[in-house]
Amino acid sequence: MTALLTGCQGGILDPKGQVAADEKSLIITATVLMLLVVIPVIVMTFLFAWKYRASNKDAIYTPKWSHSNKIEAVVWIIPIIIVTCLAVVTWKTTHKLDPYRPLDSDKKPINVQVVAMNWKWLFIYPDLNIATVNQLAFPKDVPVNFRITSDAAMNSFFIPQLGGQIYAMAGMETKLHLVANEAGTYKGFSANYSGAGFSGMKFNAIATETPEQFDAWVQKVRASGKALNADAYLALVKPSENNAVAFYTTPEPRLFDAVLHKYMAGRQSLAATDDELKLAALTKRLCETPAVKEQ
């Protein structure tokens, strides 16, 4: 049994955040409620087969029997109670664990913009003017607000020990709110097949013990990163497998929104303000195909 349970380490049954812990509790509660029907049925199957075997001459033989109010009451009332309990639990947890619902906390959340690429993850910290590839960091006990999209095929953003997955789709934005209650490094990946490099589309989510450690990580990124402008993004977006961790600084402030609106490039007639014109221009720039140098 101990050997079998080692497979739960690092997965959804080994939560390190409040969202993941609530999801684990929901899984266990729903499973136990359903087992209240499954286990008795399995037991009675073997019991009836044994009791009414051909060699048991003492078993009561009633070929004319057709109805029992007691049995009818049991087979209807018990399932109704179980389904009602499941419905109540599902209703409450569906709203409580809504990925779009911000987490309750007295600490200021960290905002992260996520772009799924072939085959890597780009994380943009708009409030900190940094960006990373295949590495994510935040202090423990501090909520993280994710805005998620894709600049490639549909993917699924998933950090099992911190919370449920949510899809990343081109031209669309999804949201996710997570928090880590323990410091550590947690595995993240895409849970939706997206081509040849899918197996290497992984990243580390680092929950630091203190805000000071997170600040040190931010300074490390700023010291070793390069500017993430439109040209750097066009180079980064090219398909690559098993991409190494990379750091960037001063990302273009409209980059995430431009990626989100790539499929509406050229519609500058809809822009009414200077910021919208700049966003439309950047979006059009990101739609350009990078020039291929001749050998």
XYZ file of C-alpha atoms in Angstrom, residues 9 14 17 23 75 124 141 191 208 238 241 282 292:
13
model
C 3.381 12.581 -4.606
C -0.617 15.963 -2.768
C -2.248 25.258 -2.131
C -10.321 20.118 -4.986
C -33.347 1.174 -3.617
C 4.851 38.181 -18.261
C 0.508 32.645 0.739
C -2.365 18.897 -20.192
C 9.440 31.266 -2.227
C 9.228 30.217 -33.370
C 11.312 21.767 -28.270
C 1.775 46.182 -32.391
C 14.353 33.646 -43.037
